Structures are given as structure tokens and as C-alpha cells.
Coordinates of C-alpha atoms in Angstrom, one line a residue:
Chain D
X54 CA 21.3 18.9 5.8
X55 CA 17.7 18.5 3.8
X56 CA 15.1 17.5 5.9
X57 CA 14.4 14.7 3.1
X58 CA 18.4 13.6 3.7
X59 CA 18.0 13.8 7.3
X60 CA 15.0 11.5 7.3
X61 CA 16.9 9.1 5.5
X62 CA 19.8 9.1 7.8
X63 CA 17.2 8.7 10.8
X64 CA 15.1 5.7 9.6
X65 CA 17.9 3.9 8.3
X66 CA 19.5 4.6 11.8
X67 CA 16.1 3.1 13.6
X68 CA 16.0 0.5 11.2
X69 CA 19.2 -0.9 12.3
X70 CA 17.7 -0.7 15.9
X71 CA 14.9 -2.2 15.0
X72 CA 16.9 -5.0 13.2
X73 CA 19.1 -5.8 16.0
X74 CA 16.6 -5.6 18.4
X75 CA 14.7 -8.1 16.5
X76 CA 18.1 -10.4 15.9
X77 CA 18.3 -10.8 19.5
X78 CA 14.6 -11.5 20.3
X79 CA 15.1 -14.2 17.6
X80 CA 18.7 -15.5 18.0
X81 CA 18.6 -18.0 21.0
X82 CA 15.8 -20.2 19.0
X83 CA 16.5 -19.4 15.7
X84 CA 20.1 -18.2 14.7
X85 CA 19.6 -18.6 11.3
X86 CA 16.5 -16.6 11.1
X87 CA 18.2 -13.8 12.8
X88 CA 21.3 -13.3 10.6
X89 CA 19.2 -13.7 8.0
X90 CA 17.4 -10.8 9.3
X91 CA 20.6 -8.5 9.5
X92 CA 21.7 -9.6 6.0
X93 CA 18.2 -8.6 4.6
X94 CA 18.7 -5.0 6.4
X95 CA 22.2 -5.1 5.3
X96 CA 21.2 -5.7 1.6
X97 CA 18.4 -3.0 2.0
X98 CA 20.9 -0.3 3.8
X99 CA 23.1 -0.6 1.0
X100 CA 20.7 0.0 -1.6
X101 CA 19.8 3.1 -0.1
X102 CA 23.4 4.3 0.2
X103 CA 23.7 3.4 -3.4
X104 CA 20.4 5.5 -4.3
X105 CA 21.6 8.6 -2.2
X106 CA 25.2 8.1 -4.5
X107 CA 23.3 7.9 -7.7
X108 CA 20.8 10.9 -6.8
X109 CA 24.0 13.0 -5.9
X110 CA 26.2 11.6 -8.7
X111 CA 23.0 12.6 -11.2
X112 CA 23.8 16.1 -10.8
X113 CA 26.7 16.6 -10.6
X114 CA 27.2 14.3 -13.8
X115 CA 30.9 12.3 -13.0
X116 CA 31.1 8.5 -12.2
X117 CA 27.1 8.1 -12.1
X118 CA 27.5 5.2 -14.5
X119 CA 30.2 3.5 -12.3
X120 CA 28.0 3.8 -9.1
X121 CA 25.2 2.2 -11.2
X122 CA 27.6 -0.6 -11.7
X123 CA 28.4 -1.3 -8.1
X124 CA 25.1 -0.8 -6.8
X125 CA 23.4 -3.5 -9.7
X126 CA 27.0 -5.9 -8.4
X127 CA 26.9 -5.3 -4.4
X128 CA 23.2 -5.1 -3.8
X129 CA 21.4 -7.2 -6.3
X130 CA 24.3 -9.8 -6.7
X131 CA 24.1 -9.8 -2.6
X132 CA 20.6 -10.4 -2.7
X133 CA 20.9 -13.1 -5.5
X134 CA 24.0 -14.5 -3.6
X135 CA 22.0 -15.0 -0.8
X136 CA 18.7 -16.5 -1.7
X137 CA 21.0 -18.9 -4.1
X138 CA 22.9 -20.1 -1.2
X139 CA 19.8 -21.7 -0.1
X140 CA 20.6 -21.5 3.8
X141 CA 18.4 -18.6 4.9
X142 CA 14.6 -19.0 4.5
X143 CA 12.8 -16.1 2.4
X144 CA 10.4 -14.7 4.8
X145 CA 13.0 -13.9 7.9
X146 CA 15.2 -12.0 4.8
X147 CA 12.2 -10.8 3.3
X148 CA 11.5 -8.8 6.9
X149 CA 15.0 -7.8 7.5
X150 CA 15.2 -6.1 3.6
X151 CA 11.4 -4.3 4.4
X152 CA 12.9 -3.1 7.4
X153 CA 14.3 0.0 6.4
X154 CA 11.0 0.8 3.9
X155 CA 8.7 0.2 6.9
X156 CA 10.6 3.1 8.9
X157 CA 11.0 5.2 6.3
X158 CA 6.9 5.3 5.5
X159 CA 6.0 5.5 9.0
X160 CA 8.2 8.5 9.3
X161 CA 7.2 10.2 6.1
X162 CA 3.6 9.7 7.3
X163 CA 4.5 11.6 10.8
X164 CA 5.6 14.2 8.6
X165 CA 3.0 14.5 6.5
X166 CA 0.8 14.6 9.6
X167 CA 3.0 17.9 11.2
X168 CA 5.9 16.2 13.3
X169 CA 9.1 17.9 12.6
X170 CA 12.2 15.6 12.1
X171 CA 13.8 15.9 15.5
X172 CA 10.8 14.8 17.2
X173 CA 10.3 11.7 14.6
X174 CA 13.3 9.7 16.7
X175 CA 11.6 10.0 19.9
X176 CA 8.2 9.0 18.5
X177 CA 9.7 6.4 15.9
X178 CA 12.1 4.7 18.6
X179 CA 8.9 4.5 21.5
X180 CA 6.7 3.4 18.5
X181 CA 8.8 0.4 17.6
X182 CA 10.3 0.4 20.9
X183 CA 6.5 -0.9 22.0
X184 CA 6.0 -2.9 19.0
X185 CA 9.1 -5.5 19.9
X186 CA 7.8 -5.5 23.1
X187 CA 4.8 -6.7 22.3
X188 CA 6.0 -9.0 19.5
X189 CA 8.3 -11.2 21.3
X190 CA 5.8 -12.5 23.9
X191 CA 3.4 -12.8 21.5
X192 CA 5.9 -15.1 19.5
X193 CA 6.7 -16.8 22.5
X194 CA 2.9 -17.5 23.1
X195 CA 2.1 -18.0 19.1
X196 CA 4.6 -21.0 19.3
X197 CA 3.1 -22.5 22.4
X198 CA -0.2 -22.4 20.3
X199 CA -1.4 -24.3 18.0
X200 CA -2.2 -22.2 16.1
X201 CA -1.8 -18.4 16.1
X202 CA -5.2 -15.9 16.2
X203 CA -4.1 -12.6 14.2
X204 CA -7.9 -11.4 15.0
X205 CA -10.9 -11.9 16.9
X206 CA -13.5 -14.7 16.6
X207 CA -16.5 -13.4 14.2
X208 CA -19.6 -15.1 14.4
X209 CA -19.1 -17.8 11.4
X210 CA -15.7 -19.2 13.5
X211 CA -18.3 -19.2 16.4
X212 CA -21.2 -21.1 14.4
X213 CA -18.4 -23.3 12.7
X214 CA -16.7 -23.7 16.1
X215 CA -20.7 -25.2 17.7
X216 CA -21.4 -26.7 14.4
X217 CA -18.1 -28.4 13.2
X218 CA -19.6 -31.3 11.2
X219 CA -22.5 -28.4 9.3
X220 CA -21.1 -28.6 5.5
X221 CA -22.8 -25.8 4.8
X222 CA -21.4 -23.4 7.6
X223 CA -18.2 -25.0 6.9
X224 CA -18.1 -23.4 3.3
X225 CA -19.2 -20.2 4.8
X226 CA -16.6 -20.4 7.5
X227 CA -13.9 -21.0 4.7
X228 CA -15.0 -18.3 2.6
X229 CA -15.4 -15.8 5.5
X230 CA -14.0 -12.8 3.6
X231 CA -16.5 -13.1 0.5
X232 CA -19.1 -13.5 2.7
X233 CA -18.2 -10.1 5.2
X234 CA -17.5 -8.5 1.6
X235 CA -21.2 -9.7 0.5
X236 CA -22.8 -8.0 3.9
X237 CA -20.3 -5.4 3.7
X238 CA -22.1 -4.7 0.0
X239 CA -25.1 -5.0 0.9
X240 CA -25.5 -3.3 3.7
X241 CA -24.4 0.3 1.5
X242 CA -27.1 -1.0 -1.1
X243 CA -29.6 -1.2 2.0
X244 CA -28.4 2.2 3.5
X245 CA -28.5 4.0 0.0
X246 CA -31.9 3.1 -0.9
X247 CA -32.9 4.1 3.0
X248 CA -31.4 7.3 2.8
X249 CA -33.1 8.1 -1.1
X250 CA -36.5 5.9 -1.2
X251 CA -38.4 8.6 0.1
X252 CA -36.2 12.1 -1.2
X253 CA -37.7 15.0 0.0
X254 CA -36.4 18.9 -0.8
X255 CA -35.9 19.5 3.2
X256 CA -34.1 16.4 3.7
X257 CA -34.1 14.5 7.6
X258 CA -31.4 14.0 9.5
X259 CA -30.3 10.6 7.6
X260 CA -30.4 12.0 4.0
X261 CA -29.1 15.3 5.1
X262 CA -26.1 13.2 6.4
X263 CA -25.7 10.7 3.2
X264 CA -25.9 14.0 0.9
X265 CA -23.4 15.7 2.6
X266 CA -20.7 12.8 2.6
X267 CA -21.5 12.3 -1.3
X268 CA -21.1 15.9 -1.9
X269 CA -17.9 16.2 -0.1
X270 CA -16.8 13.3 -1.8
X271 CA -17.6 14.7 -5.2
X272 CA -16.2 17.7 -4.4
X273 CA -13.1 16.5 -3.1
X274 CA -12.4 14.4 -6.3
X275 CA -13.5 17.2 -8.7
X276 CA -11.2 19.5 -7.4
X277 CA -8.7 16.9 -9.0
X278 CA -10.2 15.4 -12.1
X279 CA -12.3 19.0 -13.0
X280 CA -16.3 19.5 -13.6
X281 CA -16.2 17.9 -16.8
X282 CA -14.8 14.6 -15.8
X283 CA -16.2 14.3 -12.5
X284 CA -19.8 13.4 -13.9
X285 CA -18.4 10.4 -15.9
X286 CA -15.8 8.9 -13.2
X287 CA -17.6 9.6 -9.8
X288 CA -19.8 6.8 -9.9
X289 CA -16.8 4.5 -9.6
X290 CA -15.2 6.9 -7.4
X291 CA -17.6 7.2 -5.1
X292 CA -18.6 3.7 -4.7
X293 CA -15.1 2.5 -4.3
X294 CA -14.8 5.1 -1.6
X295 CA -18.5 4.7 0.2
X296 CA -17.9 0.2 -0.1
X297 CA -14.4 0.4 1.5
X298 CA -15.2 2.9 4.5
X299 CA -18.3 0.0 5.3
X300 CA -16.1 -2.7 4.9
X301 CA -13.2 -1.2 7.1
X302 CA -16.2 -0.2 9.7
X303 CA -17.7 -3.3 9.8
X304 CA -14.7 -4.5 11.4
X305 CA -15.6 -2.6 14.4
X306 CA -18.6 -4.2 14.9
X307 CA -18.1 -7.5 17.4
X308 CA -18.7 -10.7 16.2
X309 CA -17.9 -8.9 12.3
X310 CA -14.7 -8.7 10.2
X311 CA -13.4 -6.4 7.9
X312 CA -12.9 -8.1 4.5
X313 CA -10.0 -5.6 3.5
X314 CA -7.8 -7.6 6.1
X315 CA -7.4 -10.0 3.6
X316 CA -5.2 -9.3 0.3
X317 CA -7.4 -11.2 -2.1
X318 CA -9.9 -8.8 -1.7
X319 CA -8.1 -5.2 -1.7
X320 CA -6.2 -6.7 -4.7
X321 CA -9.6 -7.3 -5.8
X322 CA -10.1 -3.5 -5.7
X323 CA -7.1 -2.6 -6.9
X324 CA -8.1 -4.8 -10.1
X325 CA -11.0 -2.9 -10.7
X326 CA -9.3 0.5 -10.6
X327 CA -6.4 -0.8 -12.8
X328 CA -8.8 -2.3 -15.6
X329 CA -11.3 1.1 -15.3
X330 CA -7.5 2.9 -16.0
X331 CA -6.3 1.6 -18.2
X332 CA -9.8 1.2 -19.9
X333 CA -9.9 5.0 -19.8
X334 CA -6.8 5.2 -21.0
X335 CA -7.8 3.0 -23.9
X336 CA -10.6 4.9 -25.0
X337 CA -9.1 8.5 -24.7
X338 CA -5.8 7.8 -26.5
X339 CA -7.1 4.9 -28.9
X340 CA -5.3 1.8 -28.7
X341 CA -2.2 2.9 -31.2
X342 CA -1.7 6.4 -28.7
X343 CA -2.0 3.8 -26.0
X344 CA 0.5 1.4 -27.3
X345 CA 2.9 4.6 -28.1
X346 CA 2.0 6.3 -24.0
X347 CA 3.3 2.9 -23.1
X348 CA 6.0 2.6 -25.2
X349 CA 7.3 6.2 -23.5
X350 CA 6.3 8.1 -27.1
X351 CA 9.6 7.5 -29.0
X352 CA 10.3 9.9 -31.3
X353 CA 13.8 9.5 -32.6
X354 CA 16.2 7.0 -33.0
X355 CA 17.4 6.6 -29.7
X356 CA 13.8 6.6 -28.6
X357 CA 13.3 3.5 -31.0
X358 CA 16.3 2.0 -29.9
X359 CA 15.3 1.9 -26.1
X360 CA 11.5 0.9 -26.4
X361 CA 12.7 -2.7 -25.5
X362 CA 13.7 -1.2 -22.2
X363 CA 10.9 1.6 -21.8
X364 CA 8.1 -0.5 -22.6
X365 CA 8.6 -3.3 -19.9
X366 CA 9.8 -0.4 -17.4
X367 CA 6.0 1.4 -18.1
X368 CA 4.8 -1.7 -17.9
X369 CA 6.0 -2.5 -14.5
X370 CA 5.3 1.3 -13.2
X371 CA 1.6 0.6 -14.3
X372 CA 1.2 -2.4 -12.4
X373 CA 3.3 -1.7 -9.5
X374 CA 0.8 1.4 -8.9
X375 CA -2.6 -0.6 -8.3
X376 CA -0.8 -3.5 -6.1
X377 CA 0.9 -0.7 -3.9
X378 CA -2.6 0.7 -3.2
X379 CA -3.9 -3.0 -2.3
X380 CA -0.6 -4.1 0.1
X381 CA -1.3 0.0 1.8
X382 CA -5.1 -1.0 3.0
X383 CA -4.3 -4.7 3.5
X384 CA -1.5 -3.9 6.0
X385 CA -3.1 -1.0 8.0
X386 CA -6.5 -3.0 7.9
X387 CA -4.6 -6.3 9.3
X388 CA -2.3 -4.5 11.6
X389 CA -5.4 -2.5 13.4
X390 CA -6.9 -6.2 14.1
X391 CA -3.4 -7.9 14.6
X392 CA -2.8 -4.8 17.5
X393 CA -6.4 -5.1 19.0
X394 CA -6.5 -8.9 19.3
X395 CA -2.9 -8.9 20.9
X396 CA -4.8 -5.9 23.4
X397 CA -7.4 -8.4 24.0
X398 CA -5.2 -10.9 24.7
X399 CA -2.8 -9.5 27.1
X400 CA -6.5 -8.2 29.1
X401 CA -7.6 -12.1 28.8
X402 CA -4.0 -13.3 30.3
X403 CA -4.0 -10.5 33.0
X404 CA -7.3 -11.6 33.7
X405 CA -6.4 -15.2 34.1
X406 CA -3.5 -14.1 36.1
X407 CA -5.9 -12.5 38.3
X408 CA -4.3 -9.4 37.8
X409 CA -7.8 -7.1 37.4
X410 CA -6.1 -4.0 38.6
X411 CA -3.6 -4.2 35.3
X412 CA -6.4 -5.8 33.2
X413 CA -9.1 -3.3 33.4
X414 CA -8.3 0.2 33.3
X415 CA -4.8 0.2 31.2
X416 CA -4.8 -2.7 28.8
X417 CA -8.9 -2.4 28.2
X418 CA -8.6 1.5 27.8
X419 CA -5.7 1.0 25.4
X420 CA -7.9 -1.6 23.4
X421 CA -10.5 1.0 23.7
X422 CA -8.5 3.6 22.4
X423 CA -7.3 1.6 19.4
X424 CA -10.8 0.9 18.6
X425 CA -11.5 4.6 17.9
X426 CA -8.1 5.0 15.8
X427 CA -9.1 2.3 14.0
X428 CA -12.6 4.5 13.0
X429 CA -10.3 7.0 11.9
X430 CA -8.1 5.0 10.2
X431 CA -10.9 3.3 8.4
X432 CA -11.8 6.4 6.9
X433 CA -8.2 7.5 6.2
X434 CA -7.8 4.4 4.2
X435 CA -11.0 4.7 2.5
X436 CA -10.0 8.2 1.2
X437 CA -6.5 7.3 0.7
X438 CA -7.5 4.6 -1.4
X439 CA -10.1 6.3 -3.6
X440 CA -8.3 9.5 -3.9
X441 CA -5.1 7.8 -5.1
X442 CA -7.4 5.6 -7.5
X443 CA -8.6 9.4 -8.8
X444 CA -4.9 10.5 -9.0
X445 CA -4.0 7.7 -11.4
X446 CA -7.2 8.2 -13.2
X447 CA -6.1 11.5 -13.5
X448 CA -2.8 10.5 -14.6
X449 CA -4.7 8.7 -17.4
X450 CA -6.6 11.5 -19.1
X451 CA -6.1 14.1 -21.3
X452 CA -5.3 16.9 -19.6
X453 CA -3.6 20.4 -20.9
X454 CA -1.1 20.6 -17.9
X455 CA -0.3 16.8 -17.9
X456 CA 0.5 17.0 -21.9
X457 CA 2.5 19.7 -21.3
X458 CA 4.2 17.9 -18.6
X459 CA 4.8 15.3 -21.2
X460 CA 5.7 17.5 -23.9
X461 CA 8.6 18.9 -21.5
X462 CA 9.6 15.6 -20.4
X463 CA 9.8 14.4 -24.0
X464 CA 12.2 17.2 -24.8
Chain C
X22 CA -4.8 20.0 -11.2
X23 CA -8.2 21.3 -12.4
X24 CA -10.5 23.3 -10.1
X25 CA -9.3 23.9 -6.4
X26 CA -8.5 21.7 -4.1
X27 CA -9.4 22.3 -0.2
X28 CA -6.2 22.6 1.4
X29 CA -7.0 19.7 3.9
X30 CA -7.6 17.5 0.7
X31 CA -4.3 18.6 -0.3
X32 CA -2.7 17.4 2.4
X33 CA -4.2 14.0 2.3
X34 CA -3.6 13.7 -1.7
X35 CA -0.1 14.6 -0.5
X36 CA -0.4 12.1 2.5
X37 CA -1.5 9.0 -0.2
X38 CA 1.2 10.2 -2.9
X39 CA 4.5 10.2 -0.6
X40 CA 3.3 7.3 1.6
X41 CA 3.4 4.8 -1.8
X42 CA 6.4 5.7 -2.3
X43 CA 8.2 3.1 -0.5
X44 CA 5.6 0.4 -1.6
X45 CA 6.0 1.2 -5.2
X46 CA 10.2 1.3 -4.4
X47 CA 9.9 -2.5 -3.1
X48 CA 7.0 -3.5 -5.1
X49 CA 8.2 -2.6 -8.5
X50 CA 11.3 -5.1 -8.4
X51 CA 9.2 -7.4 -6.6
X52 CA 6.7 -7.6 -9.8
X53 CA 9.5 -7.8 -12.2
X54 CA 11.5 -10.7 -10.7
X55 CA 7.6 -12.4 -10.1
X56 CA 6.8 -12.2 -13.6
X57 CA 10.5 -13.2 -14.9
X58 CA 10.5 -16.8 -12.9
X59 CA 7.1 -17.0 -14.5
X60 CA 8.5 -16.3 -17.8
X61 CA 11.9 -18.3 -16.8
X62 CA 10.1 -21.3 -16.1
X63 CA 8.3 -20.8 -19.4
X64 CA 11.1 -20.3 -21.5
X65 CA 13.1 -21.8 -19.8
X66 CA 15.4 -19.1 -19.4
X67 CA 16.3 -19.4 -15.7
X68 CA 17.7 -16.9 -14.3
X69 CA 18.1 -14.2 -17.1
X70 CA 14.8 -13.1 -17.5
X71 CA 14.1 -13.0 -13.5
X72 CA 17.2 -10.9 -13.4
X73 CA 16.6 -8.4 -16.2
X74 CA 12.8 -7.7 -14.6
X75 CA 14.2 -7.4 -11.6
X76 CA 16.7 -4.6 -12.6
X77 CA 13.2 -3.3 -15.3
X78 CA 11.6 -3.1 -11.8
X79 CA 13.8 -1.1 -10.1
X80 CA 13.9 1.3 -12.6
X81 CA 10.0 1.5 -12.7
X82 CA 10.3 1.7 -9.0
X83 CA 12.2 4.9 -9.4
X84 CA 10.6 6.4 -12.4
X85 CA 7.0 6.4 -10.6
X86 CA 8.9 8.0 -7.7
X87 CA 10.0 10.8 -9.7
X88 CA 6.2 11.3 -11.0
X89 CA 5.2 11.2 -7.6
X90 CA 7.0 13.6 -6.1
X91 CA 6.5 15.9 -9.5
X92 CA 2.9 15.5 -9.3
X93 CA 2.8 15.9 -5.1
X94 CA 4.7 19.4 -5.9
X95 CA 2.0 20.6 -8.3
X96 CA 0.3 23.6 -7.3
X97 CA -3.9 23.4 -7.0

């Protein structure tokens, strides 16, 4: 078996776990929500059965187009069936149908971070494993609340919380993630011009510092885009990179939030990369070699003849690209608060319980301990981020090995 | 790709290509049957145009996985 097969076998496997674990947390106060649950897993196992059929049956070239059939009946007539009946409510399905996609990139980040397959289970299941553990008390306290904290209090919920009636911190208290994206901003404008007001040829320790991480930025994302494009594009590059890693950052800071825990603002970001693409991509092909790149360059008849289908598919590839990148840093950026405020608050309920001996050392050194993976995860993010903004860029620009990619693709 | 890449940047270039792989898999349909009840409720089309987005999408979803996993097996 492929390792790429058997990692499919293996998350679908602990997505089932996961799914019935979570139908049974769920099912005494909410049956509805629950089967809705295993019917959205259902619906997603299915499609990947289908995928592994169609992949297989590609090759080998006998009943693909019947399996196509099926899958377009059974999976997305389910799913239609389902949200037409009207008696399951979205986000419970919604969950349930993620399942098996949230397994399946968690494990294929373990790989890519040097954990073999057998070893993925173990890790996968205890991962999980701890995650329903902490999610159904946390429900069970979330409903006895009025209203559930997914982060800590920053300082403008503390001002707004002293100053209710204030208008003015009101608006700042409502517009919290502008307003950390502002500092965020201008704290790298502030730290730029500290590190270059004064340049000198033997740099200090800070300048040194900011030199290197610009350098090793540039030089990471020229070995990509090459010398000659590097000059142009790094400016954008760079800044996307440098502005996210101080957003994410500031987020470690008490009494400060990281902006990039809200979607409004990654999608933001992922705006700006999209229009700077496709802008590129505008002014290297010309608008007509544009419209043809998006039209999948037909050629021949039959190329004509599916440009109503090619050009909407392209279409959709181009945009799903930039809102993947967004949903990727809004989730790890939400779930690193969402997992340190539920840390905090087991410590605070221990603590209440007067329970100091389970307070202190395990549930404040685990907080601890998250705090420093989330300053490696900021970084990971940031450079995820900006390198997959480069990627796409690179995607974009005229290039001899991408056009002959193309040209053997077209043939 | 142009130049040469550090291997550790390798690995994370391969680290952000594989891991958007699933979002772009869910996402993709997701986008297509968003903008057909958009253009269903403006054409008033309900529910053809959701339907053919949403199977659009999921092609997308797996063309963009294909030139993923082409692109995360070039050489650098």
C-alpha cells in the first residue's frame, strides 16, 4: 500500500472516531445535531471513496465515466438531499463533512514535519483524543455562560468593560481588530525606521538583526521567483511577510490581540495578494493572453467547445487559491488563542476549586508551553503565508519551465 | 524553480503546498455553490446555477490539486 493510500485509509478511520466521539458528547442534549454530524462524515467518507475510484478508474481507463455518475448522484444529491430536507442545521453538518479534511491536513502536516505513517495513529488519535476532552466541558461550561470567551481579555474589552457608557471607546472596542491591525502596522513602521535612521557599514546589534531577517527573506523567495523578479516583487513579499509575523506576535503580548484571529482581516490579505496576481498577470500576458490563460488556451475545436466549462473551472481555481491561504492563518491563529484561553481557564477553575497543586505546575506549564508554540507557529504562518503568496506569483509569470509545463499540458 | 532553493525552504514550500490541499478540495465547491445562490437569486435560476458551480468547483478543487502536487514534485 502507498504511503499516500494508507494515509487516507487512516484519517478517514480517525475521522470516524472522531465523529462518533463527538455524536455521543453531543447526543443526550442535541440528537439532531449529532446525526447530523455523522451524516456530514458520511457524505464526506463517501466522496473520498468516490475520489480513490475515480483516481484508480483514470488509469486504468474502464467505467471512469460511470463512477463519475454515481459519485455527482450519491454524494452531491446526498448532500443536496439533506440540506433540502430542512431538519438538520448547517453548521453541525458543516463540522461532520470537514471532519475527514481536518484529519487528513493534520496528518499530512506530521508528515511533512518527519513522522512516518504508523506513528501518525498514535499521535493523531492522543491529539484528538485530548481535543474532545477538552471540548465537551468546555461546551458544557460555554452553555452555562452567557456568553462564550474564545480569547483573552485585551486592554480595549478592559477599558470598554470600566468605561461602558465612553462612545468613543465603545467604537474602538467594536472595531478591536482594525485597531490591533493599526498598532500591529505601525509598530513595523516604527521598528523599520529604528533599525535604518541611523545605517552605519558595521551595523549594531539591532540592524545587524533586521538585515539578516530581510536578507533571508529575500533569499528565500528569490530562490523561487529568480534574481530578476525578486527586485520588483520583494517589496510586497517582504512586507506581507515582516506585517503578519508582528501581527501574529502581538498576540503574545498580554492585554494585546492578534488581528489575524479574525477572517476579515487575513481575507484582507489574501485580497491584496489576489489583485497584485492577477495584476501581474495582467501586465505580463496583456489582457487578451490573460483572457486566453483563463480560458485554458483553446486551441482546437474541442478546446472552443469546452471554454464554457474551463473558464468558470479557472475561475474558481483562481479564487479558491487566495481564500485557502486566508481560512489556513485564520484557523491556526484562532485555534492557538481558543487552546490558550481554554488553558487559562481550566488554571482559573482549578484555582477556584482550590485545587493549586493541579493549577500551577501542569495546567500553567502547559499554557506556558503553548505560548512558545504559538511563537513558532506565528512565524510558521507568516512564512507559509508569504511563501505560498510567492508560489502563486510565481505561477503567474512568465517563466521558461512553467511555459513548457504548459506547452506539455496543452498537448 | 529559478536559482536554488535551501533545502529547509524546500521543505516548508512543500509544507504550505500539500497542507492547502484539503482547503482548496472543500473550498473550491464551497465558492462555486456561494456564488451560484448569488447568481440564482439573481436570475432567478434557483437551484441550477448553485448546482452547476458547485460541481465547476469541484472540478477546480481537483485541477489545483493536480498543479499542486506537480509543482511540490519540481526539482530546485
Amino acid at each position: 500500500m502507498t504511503i499516500g493510500r494508507d494515509i487516507l485509509d487512516r484519517a478517514l478511520r480517525t475521522s470516524w472516531v472522531v465523529a462518533a466521539a463527538l455524536a455521543a458528547a453531543l447526543a443526550p442534549a442535541h440528537p439532531r445535531d449529532s446525526i447530523a454530524i455523522l451524516a456530514g462524515q458520511l457524505v464526506a467518507f463517501l466522496h473520498f471513496i468516490f475520489l480513490r475510484k475515480i483516481v484508480k478508474l483514470f488509469t486504468e481507463g474502464r467505467g471512469f465515466a460511470l463512477t463519475i455518475v454515481a459519485k455527482i448522484a450519491v454524494v452531491y444529491g446526498g448532500l443536496l438531499v439533506l440540506m433540502a430536507w430542512g431538519k438538520m442545521s448547517y453548521a453541525p453538518l458543516c463540522i461532520g463533512f470537514a471532519l475527514p479534511f481536518l484529519v487528513l491536513f493534520l496528518r499530512s502536516m506530521m508528515l511533512a514535519f518527519g513522522a512516518g505513517p504508523s506513528s501518525l495513529t498514535r499521535r493523531g488519535a492522543l491529539g484528538l483524543g485530548a481535543s474532545l476532552l477538552l471540548l465537551v466541558p468546555a461546551r458544557a461550561h460555554a452553555e452555562g455562560a452567557k456568553e462564550a470567551a474564545t480569547e483573552l481579555p485585551n486592554w480595549l474589552v478592559i477599558l470598554h468593560d470600566f468605561n461602558p457608557n465612553n462612545p468613543a471607546i465603545s467604537w474602538l472596542e467594536k472595531n478591536q481588530i482594525i485597531v490591533f491591525a493599526w498598532v500591529a502596522g505601525l509598530l513595523f513602521l516604527f521598528l523599520s525606521w529604528l533599525a535604518m535612521r541611523k545605517p552605519k557599514m558595521v551595523p549594531g546589534h539591532f540592524q545587524n538583526a533586521v538585515e539578516w531577517m530581510v536578507e533571508s527573506m529575500e533569499d528565500v523567495c528569490g530562490g523561487l521567483l529568480g534574481p530578476e523578479h525578486i527586485k520588483k516583487h520583494f517589496p510586497i513579499i517582504g512586507a506581507l511577510f515582516f506585517y503578519i509575523l508582528t501581527i501574529n506576535l502581538l498576540g503574545i503580548i498580554p492585554g494585546m490581540k492578534s488581528a489575524t484571529s479574525s477572517l476579515d482581516l487575513t481575507l484582507a490579505l489574501a485580497l491584496i495578494t489576489f489583485l497584485y496576481v492577477q495584476f501581474w498577470g495582467i501586465r505580463n500576458l496583456g489582457i487578451l493572453g490573460y483572457l486566453d490563460h483563463l480560458a485554458g488556451s483553446p486551441r482546437d475545436a474541442i478546446g472552443w467547445m469546452m471554454l464554457p466549462v474551463m473558464l468558470p473551472v479557472h475561475i474558481l481555481g483562481e479564487l479558491a487559491k487566495p481564500v485557502s491561504l486566508s481560512c489556513r492563518l485564520f484557523g491556526n491563529i484562532f485555534g492557538e488563542d481558543t487552546l490558550i484561553v481554554v488553558f487559562v481557564g481550566a488554571t482559573a477553575l482549578c484555582l477556584k476549586a482550590s485545587l493549586t497543586a493541579l493549577a500551577v505546575p501542569p495546567m500553567a506549564g502547559i499554557t506556558a508551553l503553548f505560548m512558545m508554540l504559538q511563537t513558532l507557529t506565528s512565524i510558521v504562518q507568516a512564512l507559509i503565508f508569504s511563501l505560498l503568496a510567492t508560489v502563486y506569483l510565481y505561477m503567474m509569470l512568465p517563466h521558461e519551465a512553467h511555459a513548457h509545463e504548459e506547452a506539455t499540458s496543452a498537448h | 524553480m529559478n536559482g536554488k532553493t535551501p533545502k529547509k525552504v524546500a521543505g516548508w514550500r512543500q509544507v504550505g503546498l500539500l497542507s492547502s490541499i484539503p482547503f482548496i478540495l472543500a473550498l473550491a465547491p464551497i465558492i462555486g455553490f456561494v456564488i451560484g445562490q448569488l447568481l440564482d437569486r439573481h436570475f432567478r435560476t434557483r437551484p441550477w446555477l448553485s448546482i452547476i458551480l458547485l460541481l465547476l468547483g469541484f472540478v477546480a478543487g481537483v485541477r489545483e490539486t493536480i498543479k499542486i502536487v506537480k509543482l511540490s514534485q519540481q526539482e530546485d
